[in-house]
mmCIF file of C-alpha atoms in Angstrom:
data_model
loop_
_atom_site.group_PDB
_atom_site.id
_atom_site.type_symbol
_atom_site.label_atom_id
_atom_site.label_comp_id
_atom_site.label_asym_id
_atom_site.label_seq_id
_atom_site.Cartn_x
_atom_site.Cartn_y
_atom_site.Cartn_z
ATOM 1 C CA MET A 1 -19.255 47.897 98.937
ATOM 2 C CA ILE A 2 -17.063 47.166 95.870
ATOM 3 C CA LYS A 3 -18.459 43.922 94.417
ATOM 4 C CA ALA A 4 -15.796 40.763 93.530
ATOM 5 C CA GLU A 5 -17.607 40.870 89.962
ATOM 6 C CA LEU A 6 -16.492 44.494 89.328
ATOM 7 C CA LEU A 7 -13.105 44.187 90.367
ATOM 8 C CA GLN A 8 -12.646 41.386 87.982
ATOM 9 C CA GLN A 9 -13.946 43.221 85.226
ATOM 10 C CA SER A 10 -11.224 46.006 85.458
ATOM 11 C CA ILE A 11 -8.969 44.630 82.911
ATOM 12 C CA ALA A 12 -7.453 47.370 81.244
ATOM 13 C CA PRO A 13 -7.765 47.706 77.377
ATOM 14 C CA LEU A 14 -3.724 48.251 77.652
ATOM 15 C CA VAL A 15 -3.071 44.776 79.374
ATOM 16 C CA GLY A 16 -5.646 42.656 77.859
ATOM 17 C CA GLU A 17 -5.847 40.189 75.672
ATOM 18 C CA ARG A 18 -5.774 42.397 72.845
ATOM 19 C CA ARG A 19 -3.249 44.970 73.606
ATOM 20 C CA PHE A 20 -4.396 48.818 72.404
ATOM 21 C CA ASP A 21 -7.445 47.801 72.103
ATOM 22 C CA MET A 22 -9.581 51.610 71.792
ATOM 23 C CA ASP A 23 -11.244 53.375 69.720
ATOM 24 C CA MET A 24 -8.410 54.318 67.527
ATOM 25 C CA PRO A 25 -9.837 57.543 65.548
ATOM 26 C CA LEU A 26 -11.016 59.053 68.710
ATOM 27 C CA LEU A 27 -7.440 58.379 70.534
ATOM 28 C CA VAL A 28 -5.323 59.648 67.718
ATOM 29 C CA GLY A 29 -7.792 62.775 67.018
ATOM 30 C CA ALA A 30 -7.599 63.587 70.535
ATOM 31 C CA LEU A 31 -3.758 63.442 70.686
ATOM 32 C CA CYS A 32 -3.120 65.276 67.598
ATOM 33 C CA LEU A 33 -5.339 68.211 69.609
ATOM 34 C CA LEU A 34 -3.342 67.741 73.161
ATOM 35 C CA GLY A 35 -0.191 67.563 70.979
ATOM 36 C CA LEU A 36 -1.659 70.788 68.628
ATOM 37 C CA GLY A 37 -2.490 72.229 72.365
ATOM 38 C CA ILE A 38 1.368 72.381 74.013
ATOM 39 C CA VAL A 39 2.760 74.025 70.700
ATOM 40 C CA MET A 40 0.140 76.695 70.582
ATOM 41 C CA VAL A 41 0.132 77.348 74.149
ATOM 42 C CA THR A 42 3.770 78.124 74.360
ATOM 43 C CA SER A 43 3.762 80.135 70.700
ATOM 44 C CA SER A 44 0.422 82.023 72.564
ATOM 45 C CA SER A 45 2.084 82.502 75.807
ATOM 46 C CA MET A 46 6.057 83.119 75.109
ATOM 47 C CA GLU A 47 6.251 87.112 75.054
ATOM 48 C CA VAL A 48 3.914 87.532 77.834
ATOM 49 C CA ALA A 49 5.378 84.657 79.991
ATOM 50 C CA ALA A 50 8.865 86.277 79.381
ATOM 51 C CA GLY A 51 7.870 89.801 80.000
ATOM 52 C CA GLN A 52 5.848 89.148 83.353
ATOM 53 C CA LEU A 53 7.329 86.083 84.712
ATOM 54 C CA GLY A 54 10.889 86.246 83.356
ATOM 55 C CA ASN A 55 10.687 82.485 81.560
ATOM 56 C CA PRO A 56 9.279 82.700 78.481
ATOM 57 C CA LEU A 57 8.483 78.677 78.371
ATOM 58 C CA TYR A 58 7.005 79.270 82.197
ATOM 59 C CA TYR A 59 3.286 78.531 81.045
ATOM 60 C CA MET A 60 4.598 75.637 78.391
ATOM 61 C CA ILE A 61 6.414 73.501 81.371
ATOM 62 C CA ARG A 62 2.955 74.133 83.309
ATOM 63 C CA GLN A 63 1.063 73.004 80.686
ATOM 64 C CA VAL A 64 3.659 70.141 79.698
ATOM 65 C CA ILE A 65 2.970 68.900 83.570
ATOM 66 C CA TYR A 66 -0.564 68.875 83.413
ATOM 67 C CA LEU A 67 -0.560 67.049 80.193
ATOM 68 C CA ILE A 68 1.748 64.280 81.670
ATOM 69 C CA ILE A 69 -0.833 64.381 84.693
ATOM 70 C CA GLY A 70 -3.653 63.908 82.501
ATOM 71 C CA LEU A 71 -1.951 61.193 80.448
ATOM 72 C CA GLY A 72 -1.976 59.772 83.996
ATOM 73 C CA ALA A 73 -5.486 59.618 84.966
ATOM 74 C CA LEU A 74 -6.523 58.635 81.715
ATOM 75 C CA LEU A 75 -4.592 55.403 82.106
ATOM 76 C CA VAL A 76 -6.110 54.944 85.642
ATOM 77 C CA VAL A 77 -9.738 55.572 84.117
ATOM 78 C CA LEU A 78 -8.922 53.309 81.559
ATOM 79 C CA SER A 79 -8.648 50.185 84.057
ATOM 80 C CA ILE A 80 -11.749 51.567 86.007
ATOM 81 C CA PRO A 81 -15.399 49.419 84.999
ATOM 82 C CA VAL A 82 -17.932 52.122 84.122
ATOM 83 C CA ALA A 83 -19.979 49.947 86.566
ATOM 84 C CA LEU A 84 -17.960 51.659 89.002
ATOM 85 C CA TRP A 85 -18.408 55.264 88.424
ATOM 86 C CA GLU A 86 -22.465 54.237 88.383
ATOM 87 C CA GLN A 87 -22.216 53.250 91.735
ATOM 88 C CA PHE A 88 -20.469 56.063 93.276
ATOM 89 C CA ARG A 89 -22.255 58.538 91.318
ATOM 90 C CA PHE A 90 -23.926 59.891 94.895
ATOM 91 C CA PRO A 91 -20.016 60.420 96.107
ATOM 92 C CA LEU A 92 -19.076 61.975 93.323
ATOM 93 C CA LEU A 93 -21.959 64.600 92.774
ATOM 94 C CA PHE A 94 -21.649 65.193 97.111
ATOM 95 C CA LEU A 95 -17.528 65.720 96.512
ATOM 96 C CA GLY A 96 -18.498 68.007 93.246
ATOM 97 C CA PHE A 97 -20.974 70.149 95.685
ATOM 98 C CA ALA A 98 -18.172 70.260 98.436
ATOM 99 C CA LEU A 99 -15.392 71.258 96.157
ATOM 100 C CA LEU A 100 -17.905 74.303 94.829
ATOM 101 C CA VAL A 101 -18.826 75.648 98.425
ATOM 102 C CA ALA A 102 -15.213 75.395 98.856
ATOM 103 C CA VAL A 103 -14.024 77.220 96.296
ATOM 104 C CA LEU A 104 -16.124 80.510 98.029
ATOM 105 C CA ILE A 105 -14.311 79.977 101.552
ATOM 106 C CA PRO A 106 -11.837 82.584 101.971
ATOM 107 C CA GLY A 107 -8.309 81.079 103.006
ATOM 108 C CA ILE A 108 -9.205 77.789 100.658
ATOM 109 C CA GLY A 109 -10.688 79.267 97.788
ATOM 110 C CA ARG A 110 -8.488 81.766 95.195
ATOM 111 C CA GLU A 111 -9.776 85.308 94.202
ATOM 112 C CA VAL A 112 -8.738 86.090 90.744
ATOM 113 C CA ASN A 113 -10.058 89.150 88.886
ATOM 114 C CA GLY A 114 -13.014 89.544 91.211
ATOM 115 C CA SER A 115 -13.822 85.330 90.447
ATOM 116 C CA TRP A 116 -13.359 82.872 92.951
ATOM 117 C CA ARG A 117 -12.591 79.852 91.126
ATOM 118 C CA TRP A 118 -9.557 78.052 91.991
ATOM 119 C CA ILE A 119 -8.488 76.341 94.941
ATOM 120 C CA ALA A 120 -4.253 76.392 95.564
ATOM 121 C CA ILE A 121 -3.066 73.485 96.217
ATOM 122 C CA GLY A 122 0.741 74.248 96.435
ATOM 123 C CA PRO A 123 2.163 75.876 93.106
ATOM 124 C CA PHE A 124 -1.176 74.217 91.270
ATOM 125 C CA ASN A 125 -4.615 75.631 91.063
ATOM 126 C CA ILE A 126 -7.723 73.099 90.607
ATOM 127 C CA GLN A 127 -10.811 74.558 89.174
ATOM 128 C CA PRO A 128 -13.637 72.949 90.873
ATOM 129 C CA SER A 129 -16.271 73.674 88.051
ATOM 130 C CA GLU A 130 -14.643 71.364 85.561
ATOM 131 C CA LEU A 131 -14.703 68.443 88.204
ATOM 132 C CA ALA A 132 -18.052 69.130 89.241
ATOM 133 C CA LYS A 133 -19.412 69.516 85.554
ATOM 134 C CA LEU A 134 -18.291 65.498 85.253
ATOM 135 C CA PHE A 135 -19.502 64.370 88.450
ATOM 136 C CA ALA A 136 -23.246 65.974 87.509
ATOM 137 C CA VAL A 137 -23.078 64.133 84.021
ATOM 138 C CA VAL A 138 -21.745 61.012 85.777
ATOM 139 C CA PHE A 139 -24.836 61.758 88.526
ATOM 140 C CA LEU A 140 -27.596 62.313 85.532
ATOM 141 C CA ALA A 141 -26.239 59.792 83.467
ATOM 142 C CA GLY A 142 -27.377 57.033 86.320
ATOM 143 C CA TYR A 143 -30.779 59.180 87.128
ATOM 144 C CA LEU A 144 -31.958 58.368 83.638
ATOM 145 C CA VAL A 145 -30.992 54.639 84.069
ATOM 146 C CA GLN A 146 -32.934 54.313 87.050
ATOM 147 C CA ARG A 147 -36.134 56.631 86.458
ATOM 148 C CA GLN A 148 -36.427 56.166 82.415
ATOM 149 C CA LYS A 149 -39.934 55.452 82.645
ATOM 150 C CA GLU A 150 -40.708 58.333 84.803
ATOM 151 C CA VAL A 151 -38.712 60.918 83.364
ATOM 152 C CA LYS A 152 -40.421 59.863 79.407
ATOM 153 C CA GLU A 153 -43.718 60.057 80.928
ATOM 154 C CA GLU A 154 -44.354 61.908 83.891
ATOM 155 C CA TRP A 155 -43.563 65.746 84.586
ATOM 156 C CA PHE A 156 -42.148 65.149 88.160
ATOM 157 C CA GLY A 157 -39.510 62.858 86.420
ATOM 158 C CA PHE A 158 -37.369 65.414 84.474
ATOM 159 C CA ILE A 159 -37.722 68.298 86.619
ATOM 160 C CA LYS A 160 -36.349 66.507 89.808
ATOM 161 C CA PRO A 161 -32.896 66.500 88.323
ATOM 162 C CA PHE A 162 -32.672 70.078 88.254
ATOM 163 C CA MET A 163 -34.002 70.232 91.916
ATOM 164 C CA VAL A 164 -30.234 68.830 92.382
ATOM 165 C CA LEU A 165 -28.248 70.695 89.448
ATOM 166 C CA GLY A 166 -29.912 73.818 90.441
ATOM 167 C CA PRO A 167 -28.151 74.412 93.604
ATOM 168 C CA MET A 168 -24.932 73.428 91.790
ATOM 169 C CA ALA A 169 -25.824 76.165 88.748
ATOM 170 C CA TRP A 170 -26.537 78.598 91.706
ATOM 171 C CA LEU A 171 -23.038 78.009 93.338
ATOM 172 C CA LEU A 172 -21.515 78.506 89.839
ATOM 173 C CA ILE A 173 -23.266 81.807 88.987
ATOM 174 C CA ILE A 174 -22.132 83.150 92.469
ATOM 175 C CA GLU A 175 -18.403 82.145 91.870
ATOM 176 C CA PRO A 176 -18.924 83.419 89.314
ATOM 177 C CA ASP A 177 -18.895 81.852 86.089
ATOM 178 C CA PHE A 178 -21.748 81.842 83.802
ATOM 179 C CA GLY A 179 -19.933 79.712 80.968
ATOM 180 C CA ALA A 180 -19.530 76.558 83.275
ATOM 181 C CA THR A 181 -23.195 77.185 83.962
ATOM 182 C CA VAL A 182 -24.257 77.545 80.628
ATOM 183 C CA VAL A 183 -22.100 74.082 79.782
ATOM 184 C CA LEU A 184 -23.640 72.466 82.985
ATOM 185 C CA MET A 185 -27.615 73.220 81.899
ATOM 186 C CA GLY A 186 -26.797 72.556 78.477
ATOM 187 C CA ALA A 187 -25.560 69.276 78.850
ATOM 188 C CA ALA A 188 -28.306 68.384 81.171
ATOM 189 C CA THR A 189 -30.853 69.481 78.939
ATOM 190 C CA GLY A 190 -29.252 67.362 76.339
ATOM 191 C CA MET A 191 -28.947 64.644 78.617
ATOM 192 C CA LEU A 192 -32.856 64.674 79.268
ATOM 193 C CA PHE A 193 -33.879 64.850 75.607
ATOM 194 C CA LEU A 194 -31.678 62.064 74.236
ATOM 195 C CA GLY A 195 -32.952 59.856 77.799
ATOM 196 C CA GLY A 196 -36.863 60.618 76.198
ATOM 197 C CA VAL A 197 -38.204 63.114 77.368
ATOM 198 C CA GLY A 198 -41.118 64.562 75.167
ATOM 199 C CA LEU A 199 -40.553 67.361 72.707
ATOM 200 C CA PHE A 200 -43.205 69.383 74.000
ATOM 201 C CA ARG A 201 -41.273 69.429 78.254
ATOM 202 C CA PHE A 202 -38.195 69.508 76.488
ATOM 203 C CA THR A 203 -39.213 72.905 74.652
ATOM 204 C CA LEU A 204 -41.132 74.441 78.082
ATOM 205 C CA LEU A 205 -37.699 73.139 79.993
ATOM 206 C CA PHE A 206 -35.411 74.765 77.452
ATOM 207 C CA GLY A 207 -37.485 77.789 76.726
ATOM 208 C CA SER A 208 -37.385 77.795 81.131
ATOM 209 C CA LEU A 209 -33.719 77.364 81.096
ATOM 210 C CA GLY A 210 -32.915 80.594 78.372
ATOM 211 C CA ALA A 211 -35.634 82.726 80.759
ATOM 212 C CA LEU A 212 -33.481 82.206 83.859
ATOM 213 C CA GLY A 213 -29.866 82.884 81.596
ATOM 214 C CA ALA A 214 -31.574 86.282 80.452
ATOM 215 C CA MET A 215 -32.273 87.461 83.853
ATOM 216 C CA ALA A 216 -28.990 86.383 85.087
ATOM 217 C CA ILE A 217 -27.537 88.546 82.447
ATOM 218 C CA ALA A 218 -30.017 91.266 83.069
ATOM 219 C CA PHE A 219 -29.084 91.457 86.850
ATOM 220 C CA GLU A 220 -25.473 91.689 86.161
ATOM 221 C CA PRO A 221 -24.437 95.364 84.262
ATOM 222 C CA TYR A 222 -21.275 93.571 83.285
ATOM 223 C CA ARG A 223 -22.617 90.401 81.604
ATOM 224 C CA LEU A 224 -25.296 93.035 79.912
ATOM 225 C CA GLN A 225 -22.640 95.180 78.782
ATOM 226 C CA ARG A 226 -20.845 92.002 77.381
ATOM 227 C CA LEU A 227 -23.863 90.669 75.371
ATOM 228 C CA THR A 228 -24.566 94.300 73.751
ATOM 229 C CA GLY A 229 -20.995 95.311 73.180
ATOM 230 C CA PHE A 230 -19.749 92.425 70.735
ATOM 231 C CA LEU A 231 -22.695 93.042 68.641
ATOM 232 C CA ASN A 232 -20.530 96.032 67.541
ATOM 233 C CA PRO A 233 -17.322 96.060 69.258
ATOM 234 C CA TRP A 234 -15.785 98.683 67.222
ATOM 235 C CA ASN A 235 -18.370 101.614 68.785
ATOM 236 C CA ASP A 236 -15.728 100.690 72.089
ATOM 237 C CA PRO A 237 -13.111 99.237 70.373
ATOM 238 C CA PHE A 238 -10.668 100.077 73.885
ATOM 239 C CA GLY A 239 -13.507 98.916 75.998
ATOM 240 C CA SER A 240 -16.150 96.630 75.999
ATOM 241 C CA GLY A 241 -15.215 95.420 72.654
ATOM 242 C CA TYR A 242 -11.519 95.488 73.380
ATOM 243 C CA GLN A 243 -11.297 91.793 73.182
ATOM 244 C CA LEU A 244 -12.895 91.095 70.278
ATOM 245 C CA THR A 245 -11.550 93.621 68.466
ATOM 246 C CA GLN A 246 -8.131 92.690 69.124
ATOM 247 C CA ALA A 247 -9.091 89.116 68.149
ATOM 248 C CA LEU A 248 -10.677 89.953 64.988
ATOM 249 C CA ILE A 249 -7.414 91.474 64.128
ATOM 250 C CA ALA A 250 -5.854 88.128 64.717
ATOM 251 C CA PHE A 251 -8.126 86.250 61.900
ATOM 252 C CA GLY A 252 -7.512 89.286 59.662
ATOM 253 C CA ARG A 253 -3.891 89.029 59.754
ATOM 254 C CA GLY A 254 -4.082 85.668 59.373
ATOM 255 C CA GLU A 255 -5.704 85.612 56.193
ATOM 256 C CA TRP A 256 -5.336 82.116 54.176
ATOM 257 C CA PHE A 257 -2.525 80.560 55.234
ATOM 258 C CA GLY A 258 -0.893 82.728 58.379
ATOM 259 C CA THR A 259 1.798 84.591 59.308
ATOM 260 C CA GLY A 260 3.700 81.664 60.344
ATOM 261 C CA LEU A 261 3.959 79.974 63.831
ATOM 262 C CA GLY A 262 5.429 81.988 66.645
ATOM 263 C CA ASN A 263 5.124 84.911 64.283
ATOM 264 C CA SER A 264 1.398 86.342 65.825
ATOM 265 C CA ILE A 265 1.572 89.853 67.005
ATOM 266 C CA GLN A 266 -1.746 90.217 68.428
ATOM 267 C CA LYS A 267 -0.434 87.999 71.768
ATOM 268 C CA GLN A 268 2.360 90.875 72.171
ATOM 269 C CA PHE A 269 0.236 91.844 75.018
ATOM 270 C CA TYR A 270 -2.601 92.933 72.459
ATOM 271 C CA LEU A 271 -5.115 90.166 72.778
ATOM 272 C CA PRO A 272 -5.751 89.169 76.745
ATOM 273 C CA GLU A 273 -5.653 85.874 77.577
ATOM 274 C CA ALA A 274 -4.107 84.743 74.190
ATOM 275 C CA HIS A 275 -2.857 81.631 75.907
ATOM 276 C CA THR A 276 -6.489 80.385 77.476
ATOM 277 C CA ASP A 277 -9.351 81.864 76.314
ATOM 278 C CA PHE A 278 -8.346 83.328 72.665
ATOM 279 C CA VAL A 279 -5.585 80.832 71.899
ATOM 280 C CA PHE A 280 -7.942 80.031 68.839
ATOM 281 C CA ALA A 281 -7.601 83.344 67.403
ATOM 282 C CA VAL A 282 -3.947 83.301 67.999
ATOM 283 C CA LEU A 283 -4.005 79.834 66.075
ATOM 284 C CA ALA A 284 -5.875 81.841 63.402
ATOM 285 C CA GLU A 285 -3.199 84.454 62.753
ATOM 286 C CA GLU A 286 -0.260 82.229 62.965
ATOM 287 C CA LEU A 287 -1.491 79.025 60.628
ATOM 288 C CA GLY A 288 -4.762 81.058 59.111
ATOM 289 C CA LEU A 289 -8.080 80.188 57.604
ATOM 290 C CA ILE A 290 -7.187 76.725 56.522
ATOM 291 C CA GLY A 291 -5.326 76.161 59.985
ATOM 292 C CA ALA A 292 -8.297 76.885 61.970
ATOM 293 C CA MET A 293 -10.840 75.430 59.910
ATOM 294 C CA THR A 294 -8.507 72.263 59.998
ATOM 295 C CA ALA A 295 -8.240 72.612 64.192
ATOM 296 C CA PHE A 296 -11.966 73.023 64.558
ATOM 297 C CA ALA A 297 -12.967 70.103 62.326
ATOM 298 C CA LEU A 298 -10.350 68.150 64.335
ATOM 299 C CA LEU A 299 -12.593 69.466 67.525
ATOM 300 C CA ILE A 300 -15.867 68.435 65.785
ATOM 301 C CA PHE A 301 -14.823 65.143 64.891
ATOM 302 C CA VAL A 302 -13.683 64.329 68.455
ATOM 303 C CA ALA A 303 -17.225 65.332 69.756
ATOM 304 C CA ILE A 304 -19.222 63.477 67.036
ATOM 305 C CA ARG A 305 -17.102 60.616 67.586
ATOM 306 C CA SER A 306 -18.314 60.389 71.221
ATOM 307 C CA LEU A 307 -21.661 60.660 70.569
ATOM 308 C CA TYR A 308 -21.541 57.676 68.735
ATOM 309 C CA ILE A 309 -19.824 55.968 70.931
ATOM 310 C CA GLY A 310 -22.748 56.961 73.359
ATOM 311 C CA LEU A 311 -24.946 55.518 70.224
ATOM 312 C CA TRP A 312 -23.275 52.234 69.865
ATOM 313 C CA ALA A 313 -23.771 51.693 73.697
ATOM 314 C CA GLU A 314 -27.271 52.395 73.691
ATOM 315 C CA ARG A 315 -27.855 50.224 70.787
ATOM 316 C CA ALA A 316 -25.814 47.413 72.969
ATOM 317 C CA GLY A 317 -28.319 48.233 75.822
ATOM 318 C CA ARG A 318 -25.608 49.568 78.273
ATOM 319 C CA LEU A 319 -27.684 52.796 79.020
ATOM 320 C CA PHE A 320 -25.364 54.331 81.769
ATOM 321 C CA SER A 321 -22.279 54.132 79.416
ATOM 322 C CA ALA A 322 -24.680 55.289 76.457
ATOM 323 C CA TYR A 323 -25.970 58.630 78.702
ATOM 324 C CA LEU A 324 -22.301 58.942 80.397
ATOM 325 C CA ALA A 325 -20.885 59.286 76.709
ATOM 326 C CA TYR A 326 -23.541 61.850 75.298
ATOM 327 C CA GLY A 327 -23.180 63.902 78.637
ATOM 328 C CA ILE A 328 -19.313 64.055 77.639
ATOM 329 C CA ALA A 329 -19.670 64.797 73.936
ATOM 330 C CA ILE A 330 -22.460 67.580 74.264
ATOM 331 C CA MET A 331 -20.310 69.235 77.188
ATOM 332 C CA TRP A 332 -17.214 69.339 74.741
ATOM 333 C CA CYS A 333 -19.584 70.343 72.086
ATOM 334 C CA GLY A 334 -20.737 73.171 74.096
ATOM 335 C CA GLN A 335 -17.167 74.712 75.053
ATOM 336 C CA ILE A 336 -15.940 74.633 71.247
ATOM 337 C CA LEU A 337 -19.079 76.497 69.920
ATOM 338 C CA ILE A 338 -19.079 78.991 72.845
ATOM 339 C CA ASN A 339 -15.670 79.573 72.604
ATOM 340 C CA VAL A 340 -15.006 79.456 68.753
ATOM 341 C CA GLY A 341 -18.099 81.421 69.068
ATOM 342 C CA VAL A 342 -16.792 84.232 71.126
ATOM 343 C CA ASN A 343 -13.159 84.245 69.186
ATOM 344 C CA VAL A 344 -15.020 84.842 65.983
ATOM 345 C CA GLY A 345 -17.506 87.280 67.227
ATOM 346 C CA LEU A 346 -20.751 85.375 66.893
ATOM 347 C CA LEU A 347 -21.379 85.218 70.586
ATOM 348 C CA PRO A 348 -20.521 87.546 73.802
ATOM 349 C CA THR A 349 -17.199 87.327 75.262
ATOM 350 C CA LYS A 350 -17.205 84.742 77.912
ATOM 351 C CA GLY A 351 -13.993 83.098 79.503
ATOM 352 C CA LEU A 352 -14.472 79.432 78.451
ATOM 353 C CA THR A 353 -11.376 77.211 77.395
ATOM 354 C CA LEU A 354 -11.292 75.251 74.153
ATOM 355 C CA PRO A 355 -11.118 71.781 75.463
ATOM 356 C CA PHE A 356 -7.401 70.169 74.627
ATOM 357 C CA LEU A 357 -6.155 73.527 73.320
ATOM 358 C CA SER A 358 -5.888 75.901 75.757
ATOM 359 C CA TYR A 359 -4.206 76.283 78.759
ATOM 360 C CA GLY A 360 -5.469 75.382 82.273
ATOM 361 C CA GLY A 361 -4.001 72.321 84.282
ATOM 362 C CA SER A 362 -8.277 71.664 85.517
ATOM 363 C CA SER A 363 -9.482 71.633 82.149
ATOM 364 C CA LEU A 364 -6.417 69.641 80.473
ATOM 365 C CA VAL A 365 -7.009 66.725 83.132
ATOM 366 C CA VAL A 366 -10.712 66.408 83.122
ATOM 367 C CA CYS A 367 -10.380 66.406 79.487
ATOM 368 C CA CYS A 368 -8.252 63.604 79.564
ATOM 369 C CA ILE A 369 -10.330 61.781 82.248
ATOM 370 C CA SER A 370 -13.209 62.024 79.908
ATOM 371 C CA LEU A 371 -11.606 60.769 77.101
ATOM 372 C CA GLY A 372 -10.202 57.778 79.275
ATOM 373 C CA LEU A 373 -13.722 57.076 80.033
ATOM 374 C CA LEU A 374 -15.069 57.224 76.272
ATOM 375 C CA LEU A 375 -12.270 54.979 75.826
ATOM 376 C CA ARG A 376 -13.369 52.537 78.438
ATOM 377 C CA ILE A 377 -17.288 52.505 77.617
ATOM 378 C CA ASP A 378 -16.437 51.622 73.876
ATOM 379 C CA TRP A 379 -14.077 48.664 74.723
ATOM 380 C CA GLU A 380 -16.307 47.607 77.474
ATOM 381 C CA ARG A 381 -18.992 47.368 74.891
ATOM 382 C CA ARG A 382 -17.016 45.430 72.561
ATOM 383 C CA GLN A 383 -15.267 43.133 75.072
ATOM 384 C CA ALA A 384 -19.529 42.424 75.707
ATOM 385 C CA LEU A 385 -19.786 41.849 71.730
ATOM 386 C CA ARG A 386 -16.630 39.284 71.629
ATOM 387 C CA GLU A 387 -17.995 37.086 74.613
ATOM 388 C CA ALA A 388 -21.311 36.928 73.219
ATOM 389 C CA ALA A 389 -19.513 35.847 70.157
ATOM 390 C CA ASN A 390 -17.969 33.044 71.365
ATOM 391 C CA GLY A 391 -20.656 31.967 74.136
ATOM 392 C CA ARG A 392 -19.436 33.170 77.379
#
């Protein structure tokens, strides 16, 4: 049952005594990325949309709709006390599991290119893995608060969460969605380390997860082919190395200052998934190395700012808020580094969206929800400091 005091705390930063009382560096950085994302999705998808769907603005229109939904969700999240997320962490975890199971059921889940990752609702597709990752972070943040001493001092204390997250990772592997699995388990490992797990146990855990990841790669020939193919994609530029060679060509064509917005050649049916997984390569081609590094710096700034929000919350004694912020920031860092690493050839090709920039409704909406959570976390911390200073 919702406690009355939680409802009394639901004064949103937008309607309180201090309007727009939010972390402006984080908000401005994220809004800049969202705006750049709309521009790049439009530019990278026009030729494909015109050729395949007869409407060059098809993906742009859908992305704008997703952005409106995402911003609406952000405003809702801003009005929800963080304590409610902690209180409902188990129902949210159950919902995440239910969605991951539902997507594997024929007639509910939608299969695309051999993967069962989407649930169709009318004209829109929901990707359950995006919500499941966020709900898993909420659950683990609550666990770290409730079992803090156990996590720091006992072996079983840091193994127990993986007894819950392990089946979730298994469901993601079945889809298959190896990228989401890596991000989920990486975020969980990082949160446990920040929660106080000793270095020896953390190293052992990290090594075990690495071994399991290597086994998952070895048991699937296409994953092993991707792993070996990225080392020298030019050995098979029209086969296993096709995506990476086309992305590298895009980077080469962009040089320092780019070919100009809208002038990419690689997006014209050469580079697969140009508006999703490889939008960063198109950005580098059209805006050049300078533009790509600026966008990358902005992504890293937003992720690091999120880590600082967690640090400030931890120093204020708001541990659930701190661990939740850490988890979101680590997820963003993981997705950014993996996506950019794939685009530049430092990592094997893996389908994983770039936060705020790539086309994708579920990813964009969950990014906005996560942003709303971070803004709420920081607002509640500063609100508590003001109340303490006023002697309330």
